[in-house]
Short mmCIF file of C-alpha atoms in Angstrom, two decimals:
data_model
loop_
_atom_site.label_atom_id
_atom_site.label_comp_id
_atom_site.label_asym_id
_atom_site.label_seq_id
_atom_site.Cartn_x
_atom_site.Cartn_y
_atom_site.Cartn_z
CA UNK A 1 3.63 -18.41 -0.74
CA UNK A 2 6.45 -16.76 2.15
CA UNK A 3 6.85 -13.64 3.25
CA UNK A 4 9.67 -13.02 5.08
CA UNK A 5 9.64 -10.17 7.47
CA UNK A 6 12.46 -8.15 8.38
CA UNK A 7 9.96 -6.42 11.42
CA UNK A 8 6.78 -7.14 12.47
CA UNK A 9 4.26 -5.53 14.73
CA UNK A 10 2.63 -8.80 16.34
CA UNK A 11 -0.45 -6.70 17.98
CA UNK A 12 1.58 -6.39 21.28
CA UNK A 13 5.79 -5.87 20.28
CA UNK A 14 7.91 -6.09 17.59
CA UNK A 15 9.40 -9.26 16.86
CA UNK A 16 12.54 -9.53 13.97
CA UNK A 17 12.64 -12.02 11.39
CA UNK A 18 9.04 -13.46 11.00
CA UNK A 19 8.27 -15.84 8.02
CA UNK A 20 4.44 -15.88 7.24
CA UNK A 21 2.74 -18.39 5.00
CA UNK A 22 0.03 -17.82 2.83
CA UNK A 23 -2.49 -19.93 1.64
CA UNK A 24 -6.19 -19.09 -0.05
CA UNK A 25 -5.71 -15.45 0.78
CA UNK A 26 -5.37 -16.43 4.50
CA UNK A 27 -2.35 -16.32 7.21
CA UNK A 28 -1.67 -20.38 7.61
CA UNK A 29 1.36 -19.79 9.60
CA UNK A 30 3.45 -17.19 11.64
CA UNK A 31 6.94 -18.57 12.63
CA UNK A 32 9.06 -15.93 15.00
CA UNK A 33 12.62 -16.16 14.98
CA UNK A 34 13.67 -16.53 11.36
CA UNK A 35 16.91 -14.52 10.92
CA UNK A 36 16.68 -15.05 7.40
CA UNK A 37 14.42 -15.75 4.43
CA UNK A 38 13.70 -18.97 3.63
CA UNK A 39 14.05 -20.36 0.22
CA UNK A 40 11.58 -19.00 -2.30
CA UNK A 41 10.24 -16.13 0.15
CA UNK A 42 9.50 -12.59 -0.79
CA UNK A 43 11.29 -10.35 1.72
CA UNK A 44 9.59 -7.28 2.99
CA UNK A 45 12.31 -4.95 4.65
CA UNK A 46 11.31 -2.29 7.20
CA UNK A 47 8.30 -3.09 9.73
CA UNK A 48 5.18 -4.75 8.68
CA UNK A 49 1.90 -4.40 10.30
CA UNK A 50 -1.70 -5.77 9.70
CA UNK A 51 -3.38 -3.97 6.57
CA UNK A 52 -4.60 -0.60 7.62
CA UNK A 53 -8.23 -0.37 7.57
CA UNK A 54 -10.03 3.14 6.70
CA UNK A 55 -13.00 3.44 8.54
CA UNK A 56 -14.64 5.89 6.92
CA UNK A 57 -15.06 7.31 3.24
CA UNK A 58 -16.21 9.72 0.76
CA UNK A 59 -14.60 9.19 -2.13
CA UNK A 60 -15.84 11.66 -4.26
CA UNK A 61 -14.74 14.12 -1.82
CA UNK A 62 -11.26 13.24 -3.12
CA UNK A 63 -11.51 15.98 -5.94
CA UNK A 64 -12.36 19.22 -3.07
CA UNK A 65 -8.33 18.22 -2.00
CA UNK A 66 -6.80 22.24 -1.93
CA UNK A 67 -9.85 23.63 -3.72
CA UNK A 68 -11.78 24.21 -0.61
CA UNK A 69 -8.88 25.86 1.02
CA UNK A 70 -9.41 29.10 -0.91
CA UNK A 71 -10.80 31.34 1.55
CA UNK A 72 -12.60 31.13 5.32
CA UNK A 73 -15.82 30.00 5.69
CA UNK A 74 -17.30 26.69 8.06
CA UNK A 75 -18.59 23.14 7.36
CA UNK A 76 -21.64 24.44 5.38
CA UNK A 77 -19.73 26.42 3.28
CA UNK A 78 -17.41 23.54 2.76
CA UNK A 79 -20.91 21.45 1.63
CA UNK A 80 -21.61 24.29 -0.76
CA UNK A 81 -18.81 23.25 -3.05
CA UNK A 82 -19.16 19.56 -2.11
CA UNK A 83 -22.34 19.72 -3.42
CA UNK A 84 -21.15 21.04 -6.88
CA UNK A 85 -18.78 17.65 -7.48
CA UNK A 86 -21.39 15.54 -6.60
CA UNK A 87 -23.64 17.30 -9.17
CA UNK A 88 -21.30 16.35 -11.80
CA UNK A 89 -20.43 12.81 -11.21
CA UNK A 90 -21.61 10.08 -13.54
CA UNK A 91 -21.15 5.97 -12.81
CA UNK A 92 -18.07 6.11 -15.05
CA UNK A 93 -16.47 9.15 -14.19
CA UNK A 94 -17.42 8.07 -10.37
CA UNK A 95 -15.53 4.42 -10.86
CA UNK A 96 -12.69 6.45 -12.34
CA UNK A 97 -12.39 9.00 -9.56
CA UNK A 98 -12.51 6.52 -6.92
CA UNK A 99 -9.99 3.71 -8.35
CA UNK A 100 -7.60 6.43 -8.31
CA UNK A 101 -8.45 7.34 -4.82
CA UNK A 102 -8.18 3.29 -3.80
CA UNK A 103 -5.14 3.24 -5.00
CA UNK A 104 -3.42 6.27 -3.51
CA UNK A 105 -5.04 4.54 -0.46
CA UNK A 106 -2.90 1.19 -1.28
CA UNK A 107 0.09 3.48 -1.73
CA UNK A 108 -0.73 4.66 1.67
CA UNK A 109 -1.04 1.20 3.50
CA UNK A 110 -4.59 1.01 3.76
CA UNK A 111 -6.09 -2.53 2.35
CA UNK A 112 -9.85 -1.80 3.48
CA UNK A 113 -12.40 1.02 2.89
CA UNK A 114 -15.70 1.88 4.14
CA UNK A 115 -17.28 3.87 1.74
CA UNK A 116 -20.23 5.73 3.31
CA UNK A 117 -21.97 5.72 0.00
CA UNK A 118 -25.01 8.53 -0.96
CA UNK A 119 -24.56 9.23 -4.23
CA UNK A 120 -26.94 6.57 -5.48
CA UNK A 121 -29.23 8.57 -8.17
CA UNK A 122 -28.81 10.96 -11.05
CA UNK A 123 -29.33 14.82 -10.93
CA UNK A 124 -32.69 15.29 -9.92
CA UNK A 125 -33.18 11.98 -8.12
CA UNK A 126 -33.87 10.34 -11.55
CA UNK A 127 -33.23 6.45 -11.44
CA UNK A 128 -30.70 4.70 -13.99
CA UNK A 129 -31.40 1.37 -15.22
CA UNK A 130 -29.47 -0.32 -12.67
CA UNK A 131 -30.46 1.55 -9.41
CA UNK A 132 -26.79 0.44 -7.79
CA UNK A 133 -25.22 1.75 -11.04
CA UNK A 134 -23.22 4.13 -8.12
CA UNK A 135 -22.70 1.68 -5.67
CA UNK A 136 -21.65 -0.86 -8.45
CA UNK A 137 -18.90 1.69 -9.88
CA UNK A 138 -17.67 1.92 -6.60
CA UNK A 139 -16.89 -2.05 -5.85
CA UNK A 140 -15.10 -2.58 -9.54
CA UNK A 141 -13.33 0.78 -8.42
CA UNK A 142 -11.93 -1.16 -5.68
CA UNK A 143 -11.62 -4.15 -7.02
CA UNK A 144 -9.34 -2.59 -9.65
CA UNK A 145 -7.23 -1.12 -7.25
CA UNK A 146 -6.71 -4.11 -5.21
CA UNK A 147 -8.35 -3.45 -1.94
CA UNK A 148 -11.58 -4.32 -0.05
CA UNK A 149 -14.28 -2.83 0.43
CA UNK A 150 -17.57 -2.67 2.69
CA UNK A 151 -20.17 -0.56 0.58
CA UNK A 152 -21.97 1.29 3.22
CA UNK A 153 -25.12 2.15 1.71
CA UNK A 154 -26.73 5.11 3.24
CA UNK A 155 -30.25 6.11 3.39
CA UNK A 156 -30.48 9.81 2.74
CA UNK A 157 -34.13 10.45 2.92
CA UNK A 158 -34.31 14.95 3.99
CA UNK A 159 -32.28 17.94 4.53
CA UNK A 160 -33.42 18.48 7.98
CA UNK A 161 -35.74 17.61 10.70
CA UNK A 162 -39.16 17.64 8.00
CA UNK A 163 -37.38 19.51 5.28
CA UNK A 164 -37.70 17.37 1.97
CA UNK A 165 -34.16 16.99 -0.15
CA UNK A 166 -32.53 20.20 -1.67
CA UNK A 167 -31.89 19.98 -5.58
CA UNK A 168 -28.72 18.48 -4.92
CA UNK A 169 -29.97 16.30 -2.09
CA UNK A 170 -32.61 14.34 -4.64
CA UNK A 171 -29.30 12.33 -5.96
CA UNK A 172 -29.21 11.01 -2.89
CA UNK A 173 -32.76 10.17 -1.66
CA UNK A 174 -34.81 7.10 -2.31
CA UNK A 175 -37.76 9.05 -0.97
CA UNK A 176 -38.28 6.33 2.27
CA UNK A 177 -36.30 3.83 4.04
CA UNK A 178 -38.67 1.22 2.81
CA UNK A 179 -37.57 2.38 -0.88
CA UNK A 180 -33.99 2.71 0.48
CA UNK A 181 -33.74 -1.09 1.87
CA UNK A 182 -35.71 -2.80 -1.28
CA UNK A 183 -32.62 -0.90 -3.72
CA UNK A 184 -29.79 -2.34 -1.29
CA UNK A 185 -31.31 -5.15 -0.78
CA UNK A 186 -30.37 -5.83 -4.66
CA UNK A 187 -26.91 -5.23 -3.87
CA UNK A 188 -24.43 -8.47 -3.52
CA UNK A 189 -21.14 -8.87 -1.37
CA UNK A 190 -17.67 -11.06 -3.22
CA UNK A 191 -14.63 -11.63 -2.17
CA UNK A 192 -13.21 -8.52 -2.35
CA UNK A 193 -16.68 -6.29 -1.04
CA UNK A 194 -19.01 -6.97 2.08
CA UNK A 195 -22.21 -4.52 2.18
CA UNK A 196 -23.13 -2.77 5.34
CA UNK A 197 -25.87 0.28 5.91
CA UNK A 198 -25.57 3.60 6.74
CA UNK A 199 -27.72 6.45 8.16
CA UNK A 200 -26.40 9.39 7.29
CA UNK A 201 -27.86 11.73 10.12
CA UNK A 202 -30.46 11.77 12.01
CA UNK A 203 -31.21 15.28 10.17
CA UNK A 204 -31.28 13.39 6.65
CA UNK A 205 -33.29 9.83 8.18
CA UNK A 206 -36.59 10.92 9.88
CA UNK A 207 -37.45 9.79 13.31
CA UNK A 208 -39.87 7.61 12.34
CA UNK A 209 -37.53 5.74 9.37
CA UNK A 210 -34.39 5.06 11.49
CA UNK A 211 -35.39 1.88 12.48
CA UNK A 212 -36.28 0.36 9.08
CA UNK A 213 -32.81 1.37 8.68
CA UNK A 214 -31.51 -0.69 11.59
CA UNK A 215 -33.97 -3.35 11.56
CA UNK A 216 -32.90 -4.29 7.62
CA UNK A 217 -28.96 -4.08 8.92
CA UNK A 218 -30.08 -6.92 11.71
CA UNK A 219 -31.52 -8.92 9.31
CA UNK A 220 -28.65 -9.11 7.47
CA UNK A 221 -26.34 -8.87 10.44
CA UNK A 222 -24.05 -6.26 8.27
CA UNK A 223 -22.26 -3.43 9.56
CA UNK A 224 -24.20 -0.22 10.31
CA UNK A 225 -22.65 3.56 10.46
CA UNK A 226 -24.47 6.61 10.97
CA UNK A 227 -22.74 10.51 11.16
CA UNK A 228 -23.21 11.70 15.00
CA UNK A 229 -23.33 15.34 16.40
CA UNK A 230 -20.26 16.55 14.07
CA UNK A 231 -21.60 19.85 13.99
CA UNK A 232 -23.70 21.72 17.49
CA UNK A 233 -26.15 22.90 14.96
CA UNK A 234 -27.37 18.99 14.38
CA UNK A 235 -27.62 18.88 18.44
CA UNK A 236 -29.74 22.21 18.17
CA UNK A 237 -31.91 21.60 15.00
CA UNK A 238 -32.61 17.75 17.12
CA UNK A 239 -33.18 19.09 20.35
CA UNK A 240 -35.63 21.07 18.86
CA UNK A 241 -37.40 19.11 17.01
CA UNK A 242 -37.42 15.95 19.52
CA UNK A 243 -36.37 17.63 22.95
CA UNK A 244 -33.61 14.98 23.06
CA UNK A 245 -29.90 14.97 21.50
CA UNK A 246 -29.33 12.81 18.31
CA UNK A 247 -27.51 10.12 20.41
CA UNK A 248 -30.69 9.55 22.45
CA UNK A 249 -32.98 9.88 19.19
CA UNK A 250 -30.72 7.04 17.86
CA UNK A 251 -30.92 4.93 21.36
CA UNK A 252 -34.56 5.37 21.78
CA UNK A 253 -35.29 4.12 17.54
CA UNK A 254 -32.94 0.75 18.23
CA UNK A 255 -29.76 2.23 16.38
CA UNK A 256 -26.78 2.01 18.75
CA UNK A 257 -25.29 -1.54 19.38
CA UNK A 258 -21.79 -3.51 19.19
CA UNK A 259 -22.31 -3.61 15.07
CA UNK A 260 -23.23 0.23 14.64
CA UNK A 261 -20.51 2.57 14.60
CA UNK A 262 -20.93 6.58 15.10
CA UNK A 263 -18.62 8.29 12.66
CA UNK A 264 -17.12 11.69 14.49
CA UNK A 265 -19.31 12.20 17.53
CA UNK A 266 -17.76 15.40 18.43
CA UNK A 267 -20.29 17.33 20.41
CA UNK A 268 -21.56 15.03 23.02
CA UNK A 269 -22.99 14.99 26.14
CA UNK A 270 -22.39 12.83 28.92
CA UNK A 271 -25.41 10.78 28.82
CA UNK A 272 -24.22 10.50 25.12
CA UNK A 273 -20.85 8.80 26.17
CA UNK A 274 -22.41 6.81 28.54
CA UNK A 275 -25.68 5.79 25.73
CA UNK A 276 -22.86 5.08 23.42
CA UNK A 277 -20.37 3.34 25.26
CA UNK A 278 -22.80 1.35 27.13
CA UNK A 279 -24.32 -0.08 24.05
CA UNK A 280 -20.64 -0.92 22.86
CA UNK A 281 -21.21 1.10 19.93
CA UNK A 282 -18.14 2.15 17.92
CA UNK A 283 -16.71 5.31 17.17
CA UNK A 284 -14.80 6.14 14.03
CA UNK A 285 -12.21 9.54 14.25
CA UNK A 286 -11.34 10.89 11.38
CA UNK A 287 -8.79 13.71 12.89
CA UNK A 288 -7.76 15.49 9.90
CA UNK A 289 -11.22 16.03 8.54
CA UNK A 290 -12.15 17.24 11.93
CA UNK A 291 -9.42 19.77 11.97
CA UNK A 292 -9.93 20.58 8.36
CA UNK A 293 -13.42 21.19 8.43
CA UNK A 294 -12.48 22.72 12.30
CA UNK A 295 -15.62 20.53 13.95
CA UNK A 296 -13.77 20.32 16.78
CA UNK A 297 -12.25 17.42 18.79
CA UNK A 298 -14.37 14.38 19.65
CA UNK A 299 -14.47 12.83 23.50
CA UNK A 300 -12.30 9.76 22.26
CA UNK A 301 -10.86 8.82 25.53
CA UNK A 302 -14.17 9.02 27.77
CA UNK A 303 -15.92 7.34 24.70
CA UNK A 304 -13.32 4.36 25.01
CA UNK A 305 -13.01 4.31 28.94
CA UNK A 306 -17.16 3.59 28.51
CA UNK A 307 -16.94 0.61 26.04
CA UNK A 308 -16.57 2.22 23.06
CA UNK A 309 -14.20 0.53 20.20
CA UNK A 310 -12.38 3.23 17.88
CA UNK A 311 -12.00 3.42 14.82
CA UNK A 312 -10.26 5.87 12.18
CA UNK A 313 -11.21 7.19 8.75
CA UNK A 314 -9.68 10.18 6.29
CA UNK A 315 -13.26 10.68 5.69
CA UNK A 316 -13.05 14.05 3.58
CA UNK A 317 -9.49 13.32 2.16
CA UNK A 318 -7.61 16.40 2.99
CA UNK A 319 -5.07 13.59 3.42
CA UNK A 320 -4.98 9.93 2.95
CA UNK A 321 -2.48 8.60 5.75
CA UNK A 322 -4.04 6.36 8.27
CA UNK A 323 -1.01 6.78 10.32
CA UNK A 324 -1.52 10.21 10.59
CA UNK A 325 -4.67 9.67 11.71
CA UNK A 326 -3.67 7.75 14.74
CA UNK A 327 -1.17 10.27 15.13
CA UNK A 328 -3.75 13.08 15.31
CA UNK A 329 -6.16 11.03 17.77
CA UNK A 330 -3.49 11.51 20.32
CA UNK A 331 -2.13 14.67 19.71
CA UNK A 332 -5.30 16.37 19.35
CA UNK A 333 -6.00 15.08 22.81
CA UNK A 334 -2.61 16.50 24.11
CA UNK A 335 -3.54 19.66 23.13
CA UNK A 336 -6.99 19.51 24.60
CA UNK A 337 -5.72 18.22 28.01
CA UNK A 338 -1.91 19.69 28.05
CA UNK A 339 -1.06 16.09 29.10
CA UNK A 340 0.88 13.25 26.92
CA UNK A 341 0.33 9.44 26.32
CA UNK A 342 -3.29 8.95 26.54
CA UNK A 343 -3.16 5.88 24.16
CA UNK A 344 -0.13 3.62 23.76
CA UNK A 345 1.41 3.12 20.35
CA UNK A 346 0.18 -0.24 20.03
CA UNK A 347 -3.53 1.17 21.34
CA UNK A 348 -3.59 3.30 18.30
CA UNK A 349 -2.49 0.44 15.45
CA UNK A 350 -5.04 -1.22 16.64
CA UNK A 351 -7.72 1.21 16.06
CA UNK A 352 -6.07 1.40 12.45
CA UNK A 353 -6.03 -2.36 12.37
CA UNK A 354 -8.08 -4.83 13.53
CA UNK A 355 -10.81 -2.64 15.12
CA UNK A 356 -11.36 -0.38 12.01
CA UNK A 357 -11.55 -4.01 10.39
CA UNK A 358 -14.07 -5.42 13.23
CA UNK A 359 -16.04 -2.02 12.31
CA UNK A 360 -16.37 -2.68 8.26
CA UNK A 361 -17.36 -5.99 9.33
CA UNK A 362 -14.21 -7.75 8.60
CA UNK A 363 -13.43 -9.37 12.08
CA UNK A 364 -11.00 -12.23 9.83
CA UNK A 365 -8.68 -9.27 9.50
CA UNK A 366 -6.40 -6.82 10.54
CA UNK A 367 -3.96 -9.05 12.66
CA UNK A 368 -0.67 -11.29 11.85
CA UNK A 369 -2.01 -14.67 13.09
CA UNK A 370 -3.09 -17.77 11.46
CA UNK A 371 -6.76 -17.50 9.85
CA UNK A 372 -6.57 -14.08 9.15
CA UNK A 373 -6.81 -12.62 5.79
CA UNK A 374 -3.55 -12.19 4.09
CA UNK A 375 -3.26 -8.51 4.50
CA UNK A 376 -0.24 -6.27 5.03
CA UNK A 377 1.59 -3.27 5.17
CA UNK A 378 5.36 -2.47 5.54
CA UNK A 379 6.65 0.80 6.31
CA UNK A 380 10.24 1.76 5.49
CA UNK A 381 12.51 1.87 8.49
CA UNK A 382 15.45 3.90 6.76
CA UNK A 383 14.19 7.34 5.46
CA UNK A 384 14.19 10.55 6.48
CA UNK A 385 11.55 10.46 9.22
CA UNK A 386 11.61 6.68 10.67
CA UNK A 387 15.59 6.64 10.47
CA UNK A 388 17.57 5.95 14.08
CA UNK A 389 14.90 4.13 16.47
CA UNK A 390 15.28 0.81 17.34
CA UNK A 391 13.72 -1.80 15.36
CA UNK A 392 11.69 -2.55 18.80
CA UNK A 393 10.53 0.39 19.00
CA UNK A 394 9.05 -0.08 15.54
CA UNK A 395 5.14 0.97 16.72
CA UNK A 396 6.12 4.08 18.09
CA UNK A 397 8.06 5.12 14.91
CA UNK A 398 5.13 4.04 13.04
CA UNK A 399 3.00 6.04 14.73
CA UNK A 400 4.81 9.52 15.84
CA UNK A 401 7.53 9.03 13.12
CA UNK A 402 6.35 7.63 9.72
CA UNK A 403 3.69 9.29 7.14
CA UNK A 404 1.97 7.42 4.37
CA UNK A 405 5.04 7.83 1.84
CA UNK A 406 7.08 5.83 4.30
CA UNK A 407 4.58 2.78 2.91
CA UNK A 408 6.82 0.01 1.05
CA UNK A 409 4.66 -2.74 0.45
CA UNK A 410 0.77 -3.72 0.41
CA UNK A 411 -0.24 -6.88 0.59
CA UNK A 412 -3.98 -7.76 0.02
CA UNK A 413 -5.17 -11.53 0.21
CA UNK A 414 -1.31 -12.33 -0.21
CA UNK A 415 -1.09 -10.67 -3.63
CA UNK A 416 1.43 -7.97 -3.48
CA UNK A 417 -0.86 -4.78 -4.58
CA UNK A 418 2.06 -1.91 -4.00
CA UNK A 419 5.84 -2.82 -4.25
CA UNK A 420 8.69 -0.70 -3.32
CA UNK A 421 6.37 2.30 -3.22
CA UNK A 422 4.61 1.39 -7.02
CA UNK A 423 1.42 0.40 -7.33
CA UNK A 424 1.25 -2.59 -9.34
CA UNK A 425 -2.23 -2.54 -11.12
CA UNK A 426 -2.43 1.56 -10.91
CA UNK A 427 1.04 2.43 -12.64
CA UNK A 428 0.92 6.24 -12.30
CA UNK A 429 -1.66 6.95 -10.09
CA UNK A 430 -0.90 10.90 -9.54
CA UNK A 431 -1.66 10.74 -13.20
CA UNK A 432 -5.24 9.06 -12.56
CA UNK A 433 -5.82 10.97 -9.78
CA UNK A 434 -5.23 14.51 -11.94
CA UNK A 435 -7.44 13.00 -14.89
CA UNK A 436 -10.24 11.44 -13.05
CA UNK A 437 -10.65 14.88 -11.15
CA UNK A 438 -10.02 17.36 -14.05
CA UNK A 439 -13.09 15.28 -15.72
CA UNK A 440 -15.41 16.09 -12.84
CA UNK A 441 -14.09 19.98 -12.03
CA UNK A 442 -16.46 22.27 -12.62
#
């Protein structure tokens, strides 16, 4: 199989006319200056990058899209009426809910998820027959949609420092991390699905359990993510109970490290940045939940300049457009500093590429070179927004310019998952999307 590119982003410029061969799922070739497609290709027209990888997901959260915009209120507010979806969900109606959410993320560009997955029980903690009956849901869900997935299986263990779950916390909790790591030890990667771990705060893992947690994502040398100091009241509820921030609580229990990435890490201190980015541990941004859910803006430039890779994730959902994202990162800096260009164009693809990728554990992906996994995205060059730039300046447009419905085509493992802006295994998916969510609306 040939693609034939009219554009593509090649990690450091644009080069026109690029025929890519495909092989097993994989890149086998990448061959520059072809002004035309050869023989048999499939032509993608407009600029195609890597596959877009989102870093960080909840994809229940999906179904709070305008509902929690009704009023004021702050993040725990917001969890209020979180909790009352997750209440509801069930392993089909939770497969149905987020297929349609993988595929408006297909439509968007995005051809990897991690899914920073809690939901594991029924109401009231109670098992089902398969313990991973969640988790499971979740992998066909993306399967079906045509994207990958790392299943980030969090242990969710309190609701504070010594406070056992809520009501709506015992869905989540497998009472210990012992009991946590023996249930995902039972779950199994494929083709399509790599499993990493998750803690999901140091409020919700106890001191003491965090490195069972760690220790069982060594073994198994798999991904592991863990939300950081989103809110100052995690920093205060820490300090108090340890004397030391939750950055240093994770340090000191063997957390941090080149495969552990720290999901928002908004309210640090400097000793944080340097814990962090000494330890090369990532950092995912997830901009438009931050400024949704108004957390505030994250360090991500002193986080970077101290070792740390970045990633990016639509976390909550409010929107699904990785290139927004990237956008965000920067701008949202801008406006904290009242100065411009803090990352290049090509900086922030990457952070939507091949590091948010390297951070799911995919390091075979998210660039156009030979060995890498057949994975692609082509943005239109000729609508409203990305109309009049140069084709060289392709990133840039990309980046500043484009939105998610500028996406053309998704490629996944060289199949073609979205073409010209149609999902091909999801035919109306504002129609699953309405469905799926109207069945868990309370």
């Amino acid at each position: 199989m040939t693609y034939w590119l009219e554009h593509a982003w090649l990690g450091a410029h644009v080069e026109s006319g690029v025929a890519v061969t495909v092989a097993d799922g994989r890149i086998t070739a990448v061959r520059p200056g072809t002004p035309a497609p050869p023989p048999g290709a499939e032509a993608l027209y407009g600029l195609t990058l890597p596959g877009l990888a989102n870093a960080h997901s909840h994809a229940f959260h999906r179904a709070l899209r305008g509902t929690v915009q009704v009023g004021s209120g702050t993040f725990w507010t917001w969890r209020e009426v979180m909790y009352g979806i997750a209440e509801r969900l069930t392993p089909d109606s939770y497969y149905a809910l987020a297929r349609a959410a993988y595929a408006e993320m297909a439509l968007a560009g995005i051809t990897c998820v991690g899914e920073f997955h809690y939901l594991h029980h029924a109401p009231g903690g109670t098992r089902y027959n398969d313990p991973n009956a969640m988790g499971q849901a979740l992998i066909a869900a993306a399967a079906d949609a045509g994207i990958r997935i790392t299943l980030l299986d969090t242990a969710y263990l309190s609701a504070g420092f010594g406070d056992p779950p809520n009501r709506h916390q015992l869905r989540f909790s497998d009472g210990t991390a012992d009991a946590w790591a023996e249930r995902a030890d039972a779950l199994k990667g494929s083709e399509h699905a790599r499993i990493g771990a998750a803690v999901h705060s140091v409020r919700a893992v106890p001191a003491a359990e965090l490195g069972t947690v760690a220790d069982w994502a060594r073994r198994q040398q798999a991904p592991l993510h863990v939300h950081l100091s989103e809110q100052t009241a995690e920093n205060d509820a820490c300090r108090a109970a340890h004397g030391r921030t939750p950055t240093r609580l994770l340090a000191d229990h063997g957390v941090l490290g080149p495969r552990t990435t720290a999901v928002h890490a908004t309210h640090l201190t400097d000793e944080d940045i340097a814990l962090l980015g000494g330890s090369t541990t990532g950092v995912c941004m997830c901009p438009t939940t931050e400024r949704d859910l108004a957390d505030g803006i994250g360090p991500a430039v002193a986080l970077q300049e101290q070792g740390s890779p970045l990633s990016l994730g639509s976390d909550s959902h409010a929107v699904i457009d990785l290139l927004e994202e990237a956008r965000a990162m920067e701008l949202n800096e801008r406006l904290r500093t009242r100065t411009r260009g803090h990352w290049t164009a090509a900086a922030l693809l990457r952070a939507a590429t091949a590091d948010g990728h390297a951070a799911l554990g995919w390091d075979d992906a998210g660039t156009l070179a030979p060995g890498a996994l057949a994975d692609l995205t082509t943005i239109r060059l000729d609508s409203v927004r990305t109309a009049g730039p140069l084709p060289r300046l392709g990133a840039e447009t990309a980046v500043f310019a484009a939105t998610a419905a500028d996406v053309r085509h998704t490629v996944v493992g060289g199949r073609q998952i979205v073409r010209d802006g149609t999902h091909t295994r999801v035919p109306d998916v504002p129609t699953a999307l309405a469905d799926a969510i109207a069945a868990v609306r309370g």
